[in-house]
PDB file of C-alpha atoms in Angstrom:
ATOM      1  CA  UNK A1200       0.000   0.000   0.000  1.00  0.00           C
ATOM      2  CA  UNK A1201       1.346   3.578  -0.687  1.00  0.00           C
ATOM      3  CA  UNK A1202       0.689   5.688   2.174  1.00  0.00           C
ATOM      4  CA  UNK A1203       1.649   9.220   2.629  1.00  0.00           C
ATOM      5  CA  UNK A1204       2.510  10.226   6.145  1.00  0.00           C
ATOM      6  CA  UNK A1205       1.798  14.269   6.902  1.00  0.00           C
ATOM      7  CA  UNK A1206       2.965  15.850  10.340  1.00  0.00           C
ATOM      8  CA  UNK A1207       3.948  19.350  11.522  1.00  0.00           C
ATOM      9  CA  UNK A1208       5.657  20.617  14.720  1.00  0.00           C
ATOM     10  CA  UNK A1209       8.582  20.285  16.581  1.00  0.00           C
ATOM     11  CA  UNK A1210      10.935  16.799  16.632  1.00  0.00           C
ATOM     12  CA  UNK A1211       8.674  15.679  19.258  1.00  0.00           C
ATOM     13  CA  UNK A1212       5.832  15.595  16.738  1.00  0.00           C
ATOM     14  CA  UNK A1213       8.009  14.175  14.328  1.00  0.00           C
ATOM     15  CA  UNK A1214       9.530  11.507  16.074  1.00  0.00           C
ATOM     16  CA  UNK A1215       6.313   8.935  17.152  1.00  0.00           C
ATOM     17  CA  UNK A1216       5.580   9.435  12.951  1.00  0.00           C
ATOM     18  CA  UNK A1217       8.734   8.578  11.604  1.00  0.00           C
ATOM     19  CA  UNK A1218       8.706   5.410  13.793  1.00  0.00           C
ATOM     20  CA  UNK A1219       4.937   4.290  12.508  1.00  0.00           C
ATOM     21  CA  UNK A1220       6.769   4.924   9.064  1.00  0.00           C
ATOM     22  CA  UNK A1221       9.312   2.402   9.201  1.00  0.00           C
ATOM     23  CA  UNK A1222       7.374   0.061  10.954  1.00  0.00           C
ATOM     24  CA  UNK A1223       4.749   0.415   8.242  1.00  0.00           C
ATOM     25  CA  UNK A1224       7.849   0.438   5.521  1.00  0.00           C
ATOM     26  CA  UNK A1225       9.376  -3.274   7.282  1.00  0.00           C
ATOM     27  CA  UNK A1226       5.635  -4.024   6.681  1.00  0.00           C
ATOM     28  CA  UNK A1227       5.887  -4.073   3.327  1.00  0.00           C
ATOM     29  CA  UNK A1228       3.957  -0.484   2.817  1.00  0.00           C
ATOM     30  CA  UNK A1229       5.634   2.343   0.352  1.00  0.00           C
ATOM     31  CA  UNK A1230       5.557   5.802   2.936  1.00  0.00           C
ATOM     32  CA  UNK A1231       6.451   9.041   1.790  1.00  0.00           C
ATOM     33  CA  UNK A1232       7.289  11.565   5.081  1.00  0.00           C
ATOM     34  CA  UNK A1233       6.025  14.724   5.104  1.00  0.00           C
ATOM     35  CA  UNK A1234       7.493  17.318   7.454  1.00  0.00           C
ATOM     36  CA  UNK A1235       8.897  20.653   7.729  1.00  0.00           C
ATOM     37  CA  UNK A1236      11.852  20.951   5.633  1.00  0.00           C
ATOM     38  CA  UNK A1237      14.359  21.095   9.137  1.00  0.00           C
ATOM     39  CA  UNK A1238      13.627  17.485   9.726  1.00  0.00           C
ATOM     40  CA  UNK A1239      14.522  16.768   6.322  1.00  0.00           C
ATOM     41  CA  UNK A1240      17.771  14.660   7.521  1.00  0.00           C
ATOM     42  CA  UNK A1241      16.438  13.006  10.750  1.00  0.00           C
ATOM     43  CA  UNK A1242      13.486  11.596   8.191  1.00  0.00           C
ATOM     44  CA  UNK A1243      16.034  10.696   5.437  1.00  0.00           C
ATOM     45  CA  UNK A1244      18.544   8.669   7.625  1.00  0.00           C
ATOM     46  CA  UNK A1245      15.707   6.215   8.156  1.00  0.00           C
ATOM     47  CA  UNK A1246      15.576   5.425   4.780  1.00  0.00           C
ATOM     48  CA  UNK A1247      12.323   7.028   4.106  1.00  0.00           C
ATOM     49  CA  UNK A1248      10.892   9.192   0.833  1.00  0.00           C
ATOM     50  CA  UNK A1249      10.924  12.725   2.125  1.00  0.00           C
ATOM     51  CA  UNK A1250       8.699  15.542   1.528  1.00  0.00           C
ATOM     52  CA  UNK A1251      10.067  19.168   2.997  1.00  0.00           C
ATOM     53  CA  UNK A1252       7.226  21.379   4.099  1.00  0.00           C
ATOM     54  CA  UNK A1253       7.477  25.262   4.154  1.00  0.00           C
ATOM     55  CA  UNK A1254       7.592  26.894   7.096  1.00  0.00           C
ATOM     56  CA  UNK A1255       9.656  26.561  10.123  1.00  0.00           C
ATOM     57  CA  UNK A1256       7.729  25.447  13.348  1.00  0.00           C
ATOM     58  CA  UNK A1257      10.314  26.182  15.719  1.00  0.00           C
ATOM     59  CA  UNK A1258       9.398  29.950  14.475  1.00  0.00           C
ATOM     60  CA  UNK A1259       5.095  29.671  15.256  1.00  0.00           C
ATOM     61  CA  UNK A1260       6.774  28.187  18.559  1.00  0.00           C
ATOM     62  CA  UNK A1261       8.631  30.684  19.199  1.00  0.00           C
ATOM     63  CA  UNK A1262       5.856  33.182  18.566  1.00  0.00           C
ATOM     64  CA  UNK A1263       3.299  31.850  20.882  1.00  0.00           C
ATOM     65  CA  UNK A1264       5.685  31.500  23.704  1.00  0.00           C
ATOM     66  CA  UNK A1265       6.327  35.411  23.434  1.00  0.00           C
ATOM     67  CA  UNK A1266       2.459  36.000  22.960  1.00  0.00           C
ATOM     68  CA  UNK A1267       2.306  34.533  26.432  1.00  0.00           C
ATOM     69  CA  UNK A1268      -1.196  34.337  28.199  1.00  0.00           C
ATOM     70  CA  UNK A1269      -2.294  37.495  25.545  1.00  0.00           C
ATOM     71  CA  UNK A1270      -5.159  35.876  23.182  1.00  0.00           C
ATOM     72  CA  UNK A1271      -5.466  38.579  20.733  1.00  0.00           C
ATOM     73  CA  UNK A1272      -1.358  38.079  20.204  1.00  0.00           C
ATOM     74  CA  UNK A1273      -1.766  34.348  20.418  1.00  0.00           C
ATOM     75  CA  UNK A1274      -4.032  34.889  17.620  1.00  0.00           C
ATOM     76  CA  UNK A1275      -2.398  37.399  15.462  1.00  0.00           C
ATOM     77  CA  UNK A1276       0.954  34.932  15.400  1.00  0.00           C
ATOM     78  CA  UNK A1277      -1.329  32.227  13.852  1.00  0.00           C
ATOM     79  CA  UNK A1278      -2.868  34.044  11.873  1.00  0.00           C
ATOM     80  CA  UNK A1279       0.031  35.811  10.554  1.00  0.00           C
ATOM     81  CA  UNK A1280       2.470  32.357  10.351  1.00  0.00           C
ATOM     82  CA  UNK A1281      -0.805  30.413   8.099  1.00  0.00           C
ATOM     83  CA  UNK A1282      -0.866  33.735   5.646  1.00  0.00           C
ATOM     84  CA  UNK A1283       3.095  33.332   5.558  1.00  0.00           C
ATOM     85  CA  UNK A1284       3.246  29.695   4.510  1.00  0.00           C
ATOM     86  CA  UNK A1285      -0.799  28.537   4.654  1.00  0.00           C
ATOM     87  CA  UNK A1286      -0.863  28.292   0.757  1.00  0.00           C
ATOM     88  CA  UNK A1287       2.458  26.502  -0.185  1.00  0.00           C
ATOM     89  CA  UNK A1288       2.253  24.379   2.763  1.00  0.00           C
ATOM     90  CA  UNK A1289      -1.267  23.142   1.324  1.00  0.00           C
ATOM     91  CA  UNK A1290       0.025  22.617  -2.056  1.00  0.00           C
ATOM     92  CA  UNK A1291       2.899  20.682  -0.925  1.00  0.00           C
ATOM     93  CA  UNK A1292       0.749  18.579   1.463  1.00  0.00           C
ATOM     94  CA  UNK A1293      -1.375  17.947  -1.798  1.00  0.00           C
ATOM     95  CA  UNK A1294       1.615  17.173  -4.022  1.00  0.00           C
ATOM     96  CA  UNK A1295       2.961  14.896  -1.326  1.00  0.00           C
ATOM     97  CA  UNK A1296      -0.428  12.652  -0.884  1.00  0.00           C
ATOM     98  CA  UNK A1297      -0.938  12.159  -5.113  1.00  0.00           C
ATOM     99  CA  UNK A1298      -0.900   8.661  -5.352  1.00  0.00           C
ATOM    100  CA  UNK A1299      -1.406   7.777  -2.071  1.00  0.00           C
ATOM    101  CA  UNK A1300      -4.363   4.957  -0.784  1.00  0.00           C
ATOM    102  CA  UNK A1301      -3.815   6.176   2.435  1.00  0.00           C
ATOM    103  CA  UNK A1302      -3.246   9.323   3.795  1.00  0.00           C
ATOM    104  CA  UNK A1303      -2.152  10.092   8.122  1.00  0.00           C
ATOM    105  CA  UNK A1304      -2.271  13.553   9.161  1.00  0.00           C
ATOM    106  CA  UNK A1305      -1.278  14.744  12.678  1.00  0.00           C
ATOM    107  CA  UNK A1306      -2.658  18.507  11.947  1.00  0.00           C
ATOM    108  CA  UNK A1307      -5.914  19.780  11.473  1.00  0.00           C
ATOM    109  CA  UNK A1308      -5.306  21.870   8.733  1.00  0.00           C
ATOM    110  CA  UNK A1309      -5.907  19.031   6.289  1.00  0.00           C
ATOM    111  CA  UNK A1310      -9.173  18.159   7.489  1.00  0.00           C
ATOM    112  CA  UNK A1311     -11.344  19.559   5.597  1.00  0.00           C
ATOM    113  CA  UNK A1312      -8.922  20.825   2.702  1.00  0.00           C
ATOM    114  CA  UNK A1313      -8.576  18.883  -0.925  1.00  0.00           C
ATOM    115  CA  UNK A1314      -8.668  19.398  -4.371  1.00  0.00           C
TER     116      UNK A1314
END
């Protein structure tokens, strides 16, 4: 089965993926990784097809940490950080699932979103 793998966030997101991707691989399963482009060597040296995603989480992390308790900040960070890389990231994620028969996602952002 081809199955494309989508996550987002920092390594510790990352991390629980890329091991139900090479389990899935020594299953017998083709997985292309999707991730932020950073991770783009942790994912490799596991053997697995790779798939960099714009944007750099550690920066929306970074972000909402300084927006604190603040709401309308908390927000504005968001909102500003999906306007920076909302579209590309989309198309990417799309690019990256074409083919696929099954599709994991550990981000909202794809629920509801397809071509």
């Amino acid at each position: 089965m081809r199955i494309s793998i989508l996550t987002y966030g920092t390594r510790g997101d990352i991390q629980p993926f890329v091991a139900l991707a090479i389990g899935s691989r020594d299953a017998g399963h083709h997985i292309r990784f999707a991730a932020p482009e950073t991770f783009a060597d942790f994912v490799s040296q596991h053997g697995l097809e790779f798939v960099g995603l714009p944007g750099d989480p550690a920066q929306l992390s970074e972000g909402l940490v300084q927006a604190g308790m603040n709401p309308i900040q908390t927000w504005r960070t968001m909102f500003d950080y999906g306007m920076q890389t909302g579209a590309r990231l989309l198309q990417v994620a799309h690019q990256a699932c074409e083919g696929s028969e099954a599709i994991l996602s550990s981000f909202l952002l794809f629920t509801g979103a397809h071509a």
